[in-house]
Amino acid sequence: MKQRKNWILLMLTLIVVLVISACSSDGGKDASQGTTDGSTTDVPQAIVVRVNDDPDFLDPHKATASISYQMILNIFEGLMAPETDGSLKEGLAESYEISEDGLTYTFKIRSGVKFHNGEDVTVEDIQYSFDRLMGKNGGEKMSNNFDNVASTEAPDASTFVITLKEPNSNFLYSLTARQSAIVPKSNDGKHNENPIGTGPFAYVKYSPGTNLALTKNENYWKEGLPYLDKVTFAFQSDDQAAIMSLMANEVDLTSVPWQRVSEVEGSHTLSHQNNNSSLIVTFNETKAPFDNVKVRQAMNYAISKSDIIDSVFAGYAVPLGSNMSPAMGDYQKTGLEKMYAQNVEKAKALLAEAGYPDGFKTKITVSSHNDMYSNIAQIVVANLKEIGVDVEIEVVEWGIWLDRVYFGRDYQMTTIDLTGRASAYEILNDYISTNDGENFFLFKNDEYDQIMTDVLKETDQAKQIAYYQRAQEILAEQSAAVYIADYQIVWGSDKQVTGLKSYPFWFHDMSEVKFSN
């Protein structure tokens, strides 16, 4: 009897071992369980992306900061969509036609596209979105891009027509989500608190000072996309702390300070992006002494671009001479970067001619959301001290900088990088005197304004390039700013992250990103 009991116990033990073995090899295993080829069978599709600070608005029609668009362009789409090379493709518009006179744009709208709230996108929503941007129906005008629009109409349920007053060679660039996101009419009054779009990811929660959480749009019209289930944009202004978070696997993607590239290149994937932005030191041109062009020119001769490029960017930058990067190809006017080679004596002479032989005192106001700006300001202080200009550095939070400097124009000097855009016109129109929304330097030049008007009527690309190059010359001659550099961004990411795309403007496009085995 005892022998029979031992045999039964042995059989039970074998059964238990087999059951445990079977459980450890089925489809419900832990995500870290490997397969015979060494790959991972189930990788969590959730990414944490570090950005420097909070968005200024979640409402795409109110947002102005490039840091906002990095994130929210994953939520929204326009009639047209950008490509990585700066060209355009159809977005919510399936196709379009332009009349021979260049005035009428007819768009066929994609069928079956849904907003994140489950509602179908209709021509009424498209009409509502443009009416809102143009300030119709008693609302506040939110964009100057559509001042040239004569009318909009929806002749049927799948067609939307925009008619212009005058031909505009740049108009299609006004129809991406960055300039004219399509939002649902039913969400009126709640676009900032509960943003709803048609993009690959839907809004979940915004925690000020902490993060912005998005979730996969299960009904996205692009079949098979997105791959990620969750995207979290984590706000962290300190670059050094961000690197520690990357190394600790607390974030999966962040920009890497140029001086710390060697620390992460072995453990993470590094990619380089030409920023296509213009890093500037600029002035409020309505306030003395910066209302005097000779003072602004003296600033240009005094400030060393090479000091800033070498010290702040460890050489990962190219010098600029005007407000356009080499990333724009033929549109950039080359050679302007040599116009103001550092010349302390020339700077002093210009100050004396302007009535400031002993220099003056001023203040440079910079945002705290990126250490880069404070580091640049310190070099500016040292450079200008050589010509007798005493500069106080004022560091303020990002939101305060936006309110006081960008919107309020309550500043003397500042430094900022003007975000790159796919269109040469969009890059240069910040300086048009009537562009109240973006011309925070309060630059005014009649010839410049006329060029930027004429170029929109010009259909010949070679002539457009000539216009844009002359505009850049004017900015340099008038010293609208000290144009420092277009710096290169080095991104560090988890080695399993694939599908990252680079655009000629700031956009963390998560639509094709995934964690691969």
Short mmCIF file of C-alpha atoms in Angstrom, two decimals:
data_model
loop_
_atom_site.label_atom_id
_atom_site.label_comp_id
_atom_site.label_asym_id
_atom_site.label_seq_id
_atom_site.Cartn_x
_atom_site.Cartn_y
_atom_site.Cartn_z
CA MET A 1 0.00 0.00 0.00
CA LYS A 2 2.82 2.34 0.87
CA GLN A 3 4.49 1.62 -2.47
CA ARG A 4 1.23 2.49 -4.33
CA LYS A 5 0.98 5.82 -2.44
CA ASN A 6 4.55 6.70 -3.42
CA TRP A 7 3.75 5.99 -7.09
CA ILE A 8 0.63 8.20 -6.93
CA LEU A 9 2.66 11.04 -5.38
CA LEU A 10 5.27 10.70 -8.12
CA MET A 11 2.59 10.90 -10.83
CA LEU A 12 0.99 13.98 -9.22
CA THR A 13 4.38 15.68 -9.05
CA LEU A 14 5.00 15.01 -12.74
CA ILE A 15 1.57 16.42 -13.63
CA VAL A 16 2.23 19.60 -11.62
CA VAL A 17 5.61 20.06 -13.34
CA LEU A 18 4.01 19.63 -16.77
CA VAL A 19 1.25 22.12 -15.94
CA ILE A 20 3.75 24.72 -14.72
CA SER A 21 5.87 24.17 -17.83
CA ALA A 22 2.87 24.61 -20.08
CA CYS A 23 1.82 27.83 -18.32
CA SER A 24 5.30 29.33 -18.71
CA SER A 25 5.27 28.81 -22.48
CA ASP A 26 1.80 30.00 -23.44
CA GLY A 27 0.81 33.35 -24.96
CA GLY A 28 0.16 34.99 -21.60
CA LYS A 29 3.75 34.98 -20.44
CA ASP A 30 5.56 37.94 -18.95
CA ALA A 31 6.67 40.56 -21.49
CA SER A 32 10.31 39.93 -20.62
CA GLN A 33 10.14 36.27 -21.59
CA GLY A 34 12.39 35.66 -24.59
CA THR A 35 11.88 33.43 -27.62
CA THR A 36 14.36 31.07 -29.24
CA ASP A 37 15.64 33.81 -31.57
CA GLY A 38 16.31 36.19 -28.69
CA SER A 39 13.51 38.63 -29.53
CA THR A 40 10.77 39.83 -27.23
CA THR A 41 7.32 38.55 -28.00
CA ASP A 42 5.32 41.25 -26.26
CA VAL A 43 6.81 44.75 -25.97
CA PRO A 44 4.64 47.35 -24.16
CA GLN A 45 3.73 50.08 -26.65
CA ALA A 46 3.83 53.08 -24.32
CA ILE A 47 6.39 55.86 -24.66
CA VAL A 48 7.49 58.71 -22.41
CA VAL A 49 8.86 61.72 -24.31
CA ARG A 50 10.59 64.49 -22.44
CA VAL A 51 9.85 68.07 -23.49
CA ASN A 52 11.21 71.20 -21.84
CA ASP A 53 8.01 72.75 -20.56
CA ASP A 54 4.23 72.95 -20.63
CA PRO A 55 2.27 73.90 -23.76
CA ASP A 56 0.98 77.45 -23.79
CA PHE A 57 -2.41 76.23 -25.08
CA LEU A 58 -3.96 72.89 -25.99
CA ASP A 59 -6.39 74.73 -28.28
CA PRO A 60 -4.60 74.52 -31.66
CA HIS A 61 -6.07 77.83 -32.83
CA LYS A 62 -4.63 79.66 -29.80
CA ALA A 63 -1.27 77.91 -29.41
CA THR A 64 1.75 79.96 -30.50
CA ALA A 65 4.74 78.28 -28.83
CA SER A 66 6.68 75.73 -30.86
CA ILE A 67 6.92 73.59 -27.74
CA SER A 68 3.12 73.22 -27.85
CA TYR A 69 3.08 72.04 -31.45
CA GLN A 70 5.71 69.41 -30.67
CA MET A 71 2.97 67.65 -28.75
CA ILE A 72 -0.47 68.67 -29.96
CA LEU A 73 0.13 68.02 -33.66
CA ASN A 74 -0.39 64.38 -32.67
CA ILE A 75 -3.99 65.29 -31.77
CA PHE A 76 -4.97 67.48 -34.70
CA GLU A 77 -4.94 67.44 -38.49
CA GLY A 78 -5.64 69.93 -41.26
CA LEU A 79 -6.84 69.76 -44.84
CA MET A 80 -3.17 69.43 -45.83
CA ALA A 81 -0.31 67.65 -44.04
CA PRO A 82 3.46 68.22 -43.95
CA GLU A 83 6.07 65.83 -45.28
CA THR A 84 9.49 65.38 -43.71
CA ASP A 85 11.17 67.16 -46.65
CA GLY A 86 9.06 70.28 -46.16
CA SER A 87 6.61 69.55 -48.97
CA LEU A 88 2.87 69.04 -48.54
CA LYS A 89 0.47 66.15 -49.05
CA GLU A 90 -3.27 65.76 -48.63
CA GLY A 91 -4.50 65.44 -45.06
CA LEU A 92 -8.22 65.48 -44.30
CA ALA A 93 -8.63 66.56 -47.90
CA GLU A 94 -8.49 63.53 -50.14
CA SER A 95 -7.71 65.70 -53.17
CA TYR A 96 -7.79 69.36 -54.24
CA GLU A 97 -7.87 71.55 -57.33
CA ILE A 98 -6.75 75.14 -57.85
CA SER A 99 -8.44 77.30 -60.48
CA GLU A 100 -6.39 78.75 -63.35
CA ASP A 101 -6.55 82.24 -61.86
CA GLY A 102 -5.16 80.92 -58.56
CA LEU A 103 -8.12 82.16 -56.55
CA THR A 104 -10.36 79.13 -55.98
CA TYR A 105 -9.29 76.06 -54.01
CA THR A 106 -11.68 73.10 -54.12
CA PHE A 107 -11.15 70.27 -51.63
CA LYS A 108 -12.73 66.82 -51.62
CA ILE A 109 -13.02 65.71 -48.01
CA ARG A 110 -12.14 62.16 -46.95
CA SER A 111 -15.13 60.05 -46.05
CA GLY A 112 -15.34 58.02 -42.86
CA VAL A 113 -12.96 60.18 -40.78
CA LYS A 114 -14.04 60.51 -37.16
CA PHE A 115 -13.16 62.89 -34.38
CA HIS A 116 -11.89 61.41 -31.13
CA ASN A 117 -15.37 61.76 -29.62
CA GLY A 118 -16.74 59.38 -32.25
CA GLU A 119 -18.46 62.02 -34.36
CA ASP A 120 -17.99 62.02 -38.14
CA VAL A 121 -16.01 64.92 -39.62
CA THR A 122 -18.42 67.01 -41.68
CA VAL A 123 -18.06 70.06 -43.91
CA GLU A 124 -19.92 71.94 -41.18
CA ASP A 125 -16.99 71.24 -38.82
CA ILE A 126 -14.53 72.44 -41.46
CA GLN A 127 -16.59 75.60 -42.02
CA TYR A 128 -16.76 76.14 -38.25
CA SER A 129 -12.97 75.75 -37.91
CA PHE A 130 -12.21 78.41 -40.54
CA ASP A 131 -14.93 80.74 -39.26
CA ARG A 132 -13.36 80.48 -35.81
CA LEU A 133 -9.88 81.26 -37.14
CA MET A 134 -11.17 84.24 -39.13
CA GLY A 135 -13.20 85.63 -36.23
CA LYS A 136 -16.56 85.28 -37.92
CA ASN A 137 -19.86 84.91 -36.08
CA GLY A 138 -18.78 87.45 -33.49
CA GLY A 139 -15.68 85.58 -32.35
CA GLU A 140 -12.14 86.83 -31.89
CA LYS A 141 -9.89 86.54 -34.96
CA MET A 142 -7.22 83.97 -34.21
CA SER A 143 -5.07 84.10 -37.34
CA ASN A 144 -3.93 86.61 -39.97
CA ASN A 145 -3.38 83.80 -42.48
CA PHE A 146 -6.90 84.08 -43.81
CA ASP A 147 -7.27 87.84 -44.25
CA ASN A 148 -7.03 87.19 -47.99
CA VAL A 149 -10.00 84.80 -47.98
CA ALA A 150 -12.99 86.19 -49.87
CA SER A 151 -15.37 83.36 -49.07
CA THR A 152 -15.72 79.76 -47.91
CA GLU A 153 -18.55 77.42 -48.80
CA ALA A 154 -19.60 73.77 -48.79
CA PRO A 155 -21.58 73.09 -51.99
CA ASP A 156 -22.18 69.49 -50.91
CA ALA A 157 -21.40 67.08 -48.07
CA SER A 158 -17.95 66.16 -49.37
CA THR A 159 -16.70 69.42 -50.91
CA PHE A 160 -15.22 72.53 -49.34
CA VAL A 161 -14.30 75.59 -51.40
CA ILE A 162 -12.06 78.51 -50.38
CA THR A 163 -11.93 81.56 -52.64
CA LEU A 164 -9.18 84.15 -52.24
CA LYS A 165 -9.24 87.87 -52.94
CA GLU A 166 -5.79 87.71 -54.56
CA PRO A 167 -3.54 84.80 -55.61
CA ASN A 168 -1.31 83.54 -52.81
CA SER A 169 1.59 81.24 -53.65
CA ASN A 170 1.88 80.19 -50.01
CA PHE A 171 -1.76 79.50 -49.26
CA LEU A 172 -1.62 75.69 -49.10
CA TYR A 173 0.91 75.96 -46.27
CA SER A 174 -1.79 77.72 -44.25
CA LEU A 175 -3.91 74.58 -44.32
CA THR A 176 -1.87 72.19 -42.17
CA ALA A 177 -2.80 71.50 -38.56
CA ARG A 178 -0.21 73.97 -37.34
CA GLN A 179 -2.09 76.86 -38.95
CA SER A 180 -5.66 75.60 -39.30
CA ALA A 181 -6.49 72.43 -37.40
CA ILE A 182 -9.96 71.05 -38.01
CA VAL A 183 -11.93 70.83 -34.75
CA PRO A 184 -15.52 69.72 -34.04
CA LYS A 185 -18.21 72.35 -33.83
CA SER A 186 -19.83 70.39 -30.99
CA ASN A 187 -16.79 71.10 -28.79
CA ASP A 188 -17.16 74.89 -29.05
CA GLY A 189 -15.97 76.62 -25.89
CA LYS A 190 -14.02 73.57 -24.69
CA HIS A 191 -11.15 73.29 -27.18
CA ASN A 192 -8.51 74.14 -24.59
CA GLU A 193 -9.92 72.17 -21.67
CA ASN A 194 -10.85 69.09 -23.72
CA PRO A 195 -9.07 69.22 -27.09
CA ILE A 196 -10.62 66.96 -29.74
CA GLY A 197 -9.15 66.30 -33.16
CA THR A 198 -8.77 63.56 -35.74
CA GLY A 199 -5.08 62.75 -35.27
CA PRO A 200 -3.46 59.43 -34.37
CA PHE A 201 -3.69 60.15 -30.64
CA ALA A 202 -6.48 61.45 -28.45
CA TYR A 203 -6.23 63.68 -25.41
CA VAL A 204 -6.46 62.00 -22.01
CA LYS A 205 -5.19 64.42 -19.35
CA TYR A 206 -3.05 67.49 -18.90
CA SER A 207 -1.29 67.84 -15.54
CA PRO A 208 0.33 71.31 -15.45
CA GLY A 209 3.99 71.15 -14.57
CA THR A 210 4.02 67.36 -14.91
CA ASN A 211 2.85 65.85 -18.20
CA LEU A 212 0.40 65.59 -21.08
CA ALA A 213 -1.08 62.12 -21.61
CA LEU A 214 -2.45 60.88 -24.95
CA THR A 215 -3.97 57.57 -25.97
CA LYS A 216 -4.23 55.65 -29.21
CA ASN A 217 -6.98 56.72 -31.61
CA GLU A 218 -8.55 53.32 -32.27
CA ASN A 219 -10.54 54.75 -35.19
CA TYR A 220 -7.69 56.51 -36.97
CA TRP A 221 -8.34 56.77 -40.70
CA LYS A 222 -4.81 55.66 -41.65
CA GLU A 223 -5.13 51.90 -41.53
CA GLY A 224 -2.73 50.15 -39.15
CA LEU A 225 -1.62 53.34 -37.38
CA PRO A 226 -0.65 54.28 -34.78
CA TYR A 227 1.37 51.50 -33.17
CA LEU A 228 1.71 53.04 -29.72
CA ASP A 229 -1.09 52.61 -27.19
CA LYS A 230 -0.04 55.53 -25.02
CA VAL A 231 2.12 58.64 -25.33
CA THR A 232 3.16 60.70 -22.31
CA PHE A 233 4.93 64.01 -22.79
CA ALA A 234 6.82 64.62 -19.54
CA PHE A 235 7.78 68.22 -18.74
CA GLN A 236 11.35 68.65 -17.52
CA SER A 237 13.24 71.90 -18.05
CA ASP A 238 16.61 70.79 -16.71
CA ASP A 239 18.72 69.14 -19.40
CA GLN A 240 20.99 67.39 -16.94
CA ALA A 241 18.07 65.90 -15.03
CA ALA A 242 16.59 64.75 -18.35
CA ILE A 243 19.74 62.78 -19.16
CA MET A 244 19.56 61.10 -15.76
CA SER A 245 15.93 60.20 -16.48
CA LEU A 246 16.94 58.74 -19.86
CA MET A 247 19.72 56.65 -18.32
CA ALA A 248 17.33 55.44 -15.61
CA ASN A 249 14.74 54.43 -18.27
CA GLU A 250 12.23 56.91 -16.86
CA VAL A 251 11.94 58.59 -20.27
CA ASP A 252 12.36 56.95 -23.67
CA LEU A 253 13.18 60.00 -25.78
CA THR A 254 14.83 63.33 -25.01
CA SER A 255 17.17 65.86 -26.53
CA VAL A 256 20.74 65.36 -25.35
CA PRO A 257 22.93 68.31 -24.33
CA TRP A 258 25.71 68.64 -26.86
CA GLN A 259 28.44 68.28 -24.22
CA ARG A 260 26.97 64.99 -22.95
CA VAL A 261 26.57 63.07 -26.19
CA SER A 262 29.45 60.71 -25.37
CA GLU A 263 27.73 59.60 -22.16
CA VAL A 264 24.72 58.09 -23.87
CA GLU A 265 25.91 57.05 -27.32
CA GLY A 266 26.70 53.49 -26.27
CA SER A 267 23.53 52.73 -24.34
CA HIS A 268 20.97 54.58 -26.46
CA THR A 269 20.23 55.37 -30.10
CA LEU A 270 21.37 58.84 -31.15
CA SER A 271 19.87 60.71 -34.09
CA HIS A 272 20.70 64.17 -35.38
CA GLN A 273 18.12 66.68 -36.56
CA ASN A 274 18.81 69.89 -38.43
CA ASN A 275 16.62 72.21 -36.46
CA ASN A 276 15.81 74.66 -39.28
CA SER A 277 15.37 77.39 -36.69
CA SER A 278 16.98 80.77 -36.19
CA LEU A 279 18.57 81.35 -32.81
CA ILE A 280 18.57 85.09 -32.26
CA VAL A 281 19.45 87.78 -29.76
CA THR A 282 16.91 90.46 -30.45
CA PHE A 283 15.58 93.80 -29.28
CA ASN A 284 12.40 95.75 -28.74
CA GLU A 285 12.89 98.23 -31.57
CA THR A 286 10.44 100.76 -30.15
CA LYS A 287 12.56 101.31 -27.03
CA ALA A 288 15.71 103.43 -26.93
CA PRO A 289 18.49 102.81 -27.64
CA PHE A 290 17.41 99.91 -29.87
CA ASP A 291 15.25 102.17 -32.04
CA ASN A 292 18.59 103.31 -33.54
CA VAL A 293 19.88 101.02 -36.30
CA LYS A 294 23.50 101.92 -35.48
CA VAL A 295 23.05 100.58 -31.95
CA ARG A 296 21.62 97.33 -33.33
CA GLN A 297 24.52 97.08 -35.77
CA ALA A 298 26.96 97.65 -32.88
CA MET A 299 25.35 94.71 -31.07
CA ASN A 300 25.96 92.58 -34.15
CA TYR A 301 29.65 93.51 -34.31
CA ALA A 302 30.14 92.95 -30.57
CA ILE A 303 28.46 89.57 -30.05
CA SER A 304 30.57 86.58 -31.05
CA LYS A 305 28.65 83.84 -32.84
CA SER A 306 31.63 81.53 -32.61
CA ASP A 307 31.82 81.93 -28.82
CA ILE A 308 28.18 80.87 -28.55
CA ILE A 309 28.44 78.02 -31.07
CA ASP A 310 31.55 76.58 -29.42
CA SER A 311 30.55 77.07 -25.80
CA VAL A 312 26.80 76.41 -25.82
CA PHE A 313 26.45 73.98 -28.72
CA ALA A 314 29.86 72.27 -28.65
CA GLY A 315 30.11 73.03 -32.37
CA TYR A 316 26.76 71.36 -33.29
CA ALA A 317 25.53 74.50 -35.12
CA VAL A 318 26.02 76.58 -38.24
CA PRO A 319 26.28 80.40 -38.11
CA LEU A 320 23.49 82.49 -39.59
CA GLY A 321 23.37 85.98 -41.03
CA SER A 322 19.62 86.37 -41.27
CA ASN A 323 16.41 84.63 -40.30
CA MET A 324 16.76 81.53 -42.46
CA SER A 325 18.63 78.27 -42.08
CA PRO A 326 20.68 76.40 -44.73
CA ALA A 327 18.02 73.69 -44.33
CA MET A 328 15.87 75.83 -46.66
CA GLY A 329 18.24 75.28 -49.58
CA ASP A 330 18.10 77.87 -52.37
CA TYR A 331 15.75 80.10 -50.39
CA GLN A 332 18.55 81.01 -47.99
CA LYS A 333 20.76 83.97 -48.89
CA THR A 334 24.31 82.75 -48.24
CA GLY A 335 27.17 85.00 -47.18
CA LEU A 336 25.19 87.16 -44.77
CA GLU A 337 26.69 85.26 -41.85
CA LYS A 338 29.98 87.06 -42.62
CA MET A 339 28.52 90.59 -42.65
CA TYR A 340 29.14 91.25 -38.96
CA ALA A 341 32.39 89.48 -38.13
CA GLN A 342 33.20 90.35 -34.51
CA ASN A 343 34.85 93.79 -34.43
CA VAL A 344 34.93 95.51 -31.05
CA GLU A 345 36.36 98.77 -32.37
CA LYS A 346 33.74 99.01 -35.10
CA ALA A 347 31.04 98.36 -32.51
CA LYS A 348 32.36 101.15 -30.26
CA ALA A 349 32.50 103.56 -33.20
CA LEU A 350 28.87 102.84 -34.12
CA LEU A 351 27.76 103.39 -30.52
CA ALA A 352 29.54 106.76 -30.49
CA GLU A 353 27.88 107.74 -33.78
CA ALA A 354 24.53 106.80 -32.26
CA GLY A 355 25.16 109.07 -29.27
CA TYR A 356 26.35 106.44 -26.76
CA PRO A 357 30.14 106.87 -26.60
CA ASP A 358 30.20 105.54 -23.03
CA GLY A 359 27.77 102.70 -23.68
CA PHE A 360 24.53 102.21 -21.72
CA LYS A 361 22.74 99.88 -19.35
CA THR A 362 20.10 97.38 -20.46
CA LYS A 363 18.47 94.09 -19.53
CA ILE A 364 18.18 90.76 -21.33
CA THR A 365 15.11 88.72 -20.35
CA VAL A 366 15.34 84.98 -20.96
CA SER A 367 13.13 81.97 -20.33
CA SER A 368 14.11 79.33 -17.78
CA HIS A 369 12.60 76.45 -19.76
CA ASN A 370 15.93 75.72 -21.46
CA ASP A 371 19.38 76.28 -19.94
CA MET A 372 20.60 77.24 -23.40
CA TYR A 373 19.12 80.73 -23.12
CA SER A 374 20.83 81.58 -19.83
CA ASN A 375 24.13 80.25 -21.18
CA ILE A 376 23.81 82.43 -24.27
CA ALA A 377 22.91 85.45 -22.15
CA GLN A 378 26.10 85.06 -20.12
CA ILE A 379 28.21 85.17 -23.28
CA VAL A 380 26.24 88.20 -24.53
CA VAL A 381 26.94 89.98 -21.22
CA ALA A 382 30.68 89.30 -21.53
CA ASN A 383 30.82 90.36 -25.20
CA LEU A 384 28.88 93.59 -24.69
CA LYS A 385 30.89 94.55 -21.64
CA GLU A 386 33.85 95.00 -24.03
CA ILE A 387 32.04 97.89 -25.73
CA GLY A 388 30.78 99.51 -22.53
CA VAL A 389 27.27 98.05 -22.53
CA ASP A 390 26.24 96.81 -19.08
CA VAL A 391 23.64 94.01 -19.37
CA GLU A 392 21.56 92.60 -16.53
CA ILE A 393 20.26 89.05 -16.98
CA GLU A 394 16.65 88.44 -15.97
CA VAL A 395 15.52 84.79 -15.95
CA VAL A 396 11.76 84.19 -15.90
CA GLU A 397 9.49 81.18 -16.26
CA TRP A 398 8.35 80.21 -19.75
CA GLY A 399 4.78 81.36 -19.20
CA ILE A 400 5.97 84.73 -17.94
CA TRP A 401 8.31 85.10 -20.92
CA LEU A 402 5.41 84.45 -23.28
CA ASP A 403 3.15 86.94 -21.48
CA ARG A 404 5.67 89.72 -21.03
CA VAL A 405 8.08 89.39 -23.95
CA TYR A 406 6.24 87.65 -26.78
CA PHE A 407 2.72 88.95 -26.24
CA GLY A 408 3.29 92.02 -24.04
CA ARG A 409 6.45 93.30 -25.81
CA ASP A 410 7.60 94.47 -22.36
CA TYR A 411 11.34 93.88 -22.70
CA GLN A 412 14.59 95.43 -23.91
CA MET A 413 16.61 92.43 -25.11
CA THR A 414 15.93 88.72 -25.25
CA THR A 415 17.22 85.52 -26.84
CA ILE A 416 15.07 82.79 -28.35
CA ASP A 417 15.09 80.34 -31.23
CA LEU A 418 12.43 81.03 -33.84
CA THR A 419 11.02 77.69 -34.85
CA GLY A 420 11.59 76.34 -38.33
CA ARG A 421 8.69 76.00 -40.75
CA ALA A 422 8.30 74.26 -44.06
CA SER A 423 7.50 77.49 -45.92
CA ALA A 424 9.99 80.29 -46.60
CA TYR A 425 7.15 82.77 -46.33
CA GLU A 426 6.08 81.47 -42.91
CA ILE A 427 9.67 81.78 -41.69
CA LEU A 428 10.03 85.42 -42.77
CA ASN A 429 6.55 86.78 -42.18
CA ASP A 430 7.31 87.31 -38.46
CA TYR A 431 8.89 90.63 -39.47
CA ILE A 432 5.97 92.08 -41.42
CA SER A 433 4.98 95.26 -39.58
CA THR A 434 1.27 94.40 -39.64
CA ASN A 435 1.83 90.88 -38.28
CA ASP A 436 0.82 91.86 -34.76
CA GLY A 437 0.69 88.28 -33.55
CA GLU A 438 4.31 87.33 -34.28
CA ASN A 439 6.36 90.51 -34.82
CA PHE A 440 7.34 90.81 -31.15
CA PHE A 441 10.54 92.71 -32.09
CA LEU A 442 8.25 95.42 -33.56
CA PHE A 443 10.40 95.60 -36.69
CA LYS A 444 9.11 97.96 -39.38
CA ASN A 445 10.50 98.44 -42.86
CA ASP A 446 8.44 99.54 -45.85
CA GLU A 447 10.55 97.76 -48.47
CA TYR A 448 10.37 94.53 -46.47
CA ASP A 449 6.59 94.75 -46.17
CA GLN A 450 6.24 95.33 -49.92
CA ILE A 451 8.47 92.36 -50.78
CA MET A 452 6.44 90.07 -48.56
CA THR A 453 3.28 91.27 -50.28
CA ASP A 454 4.66 90.88 -53.79
CA VAL A 455 6.08 87.39 -53.27
CA LEU A 456 2.62 85.97 -52.61
CA LYS A 457 1.50 87.09 -56.07
CA GLU A 458 4.53 85.60 -57.79
CA THR A 459 4.15 82.13 -59.28
CA ASP A 460 7.67 81.78 -60.74
CA GLN A 461 9.85 79.99 -58.16
CA ALA A 462 13.10 81.67 -59.24
CA LYS A 463 11.53 85.09 -58.73
CA GLN A 464 10.11 83.99 -55.38
CA ILE A 465 13.62 83.00 -54.29
CA ALA A 466 14.94 86.42 -55.34
CA TYR A 467 12.26 88.13 -53.25
CA TYR A 468 13.01 86.01 -50.20
CA GLN A 469 16.75 86.58 -50.51
CA ARG A 470 16.30 90.35 -50.69
CA ALA A 471 14.08 90.17 -47.59
CA GLN A 472 16.90 88.43 -45.74
CA GLU A 473 19.35 91.12 -46.84
CA ILE A 474 17.08 93.79 -45.37
CA LEU A 475 16.92 91.99 -42.03
CA ALA A 476 20.71 91.83 -41.96
CA GLU A 477 21.23 95.44 -43.07
CA GLN A 478 18.73 96.73 -40.52
CA SER A 479 20.08 94.42 -37.79
CA ALA A 480 16.59 93.32 -36.85
CA ALA A 481 18.35 90.87 -34.56
CA VAL A 482 21.73 89.30 -33.97
CA TYR A 483 21.33 86.11 -35.97
CA ILE A 484 23.46 83.53 -34.20
CA ALA A 485 22.99 80.01 -35.52
CA ASP A 486 20.85 77.11 -36.55
CA TYR A 487 21.77 74.45 -34.04
CA GLN A 488 21.52 70.73 -34.47
CA ILE A 489 19.40 68.72 -32.04
CA VAL A 490 20.78 65.40 -30.85
CA TRP A 491 18.02 63.03 -29.79
CA GLY A 492 18.65 60.12 -27.46
CA SER A 493 16.14 57.28 -27.43
CA ASP A 494 15.65 53.78 -26.10
CA LYS A 495 17.25 51.32 -28.52
CA GLN A 496 13.92 49.57 -29.04
CA VAL A 497 12.26 52.78 -30.30
CA THR A 498 11.85 52.92 -34.08
CA GLY A 499 9.86 55.04 -36.52
CA LEU A 500 10.96 58.49 -35.37
CA LYS A 501 10.59 61.10 -38.13
CA SER A 502 12.30 64.45 -38.56
CA TYR A 503 10.55 67.52 -39.94
CA PRO A 504 11.86 71.01 -40.78
CA PHE A 505 9.98 72.26 -37.71
CA TRP A 506 9.43 71.05 -34.16
CA PHE A 507 7.10 68.06 -34.14
CA HIS A 508 7.38 64.82 -32.19
CA ASP A 509 5.41 62.75 -34.70
CA MET A 510 4.41 59.60 -32.83
CA SER A 511 2.18 58.15 -35.56
CA GLU A 512 4.70 55.57 -36.80
CA VAL A 513 6.74 55.11 -33.63
CA LYS A 514 6.85 51.73 -31.93
CA PHE A 515 8.97 49.57 -29.66
CA SER A 516 10.50 46.78 -31.70
CA ASN A 517 12.03 43.53 -30.50
#
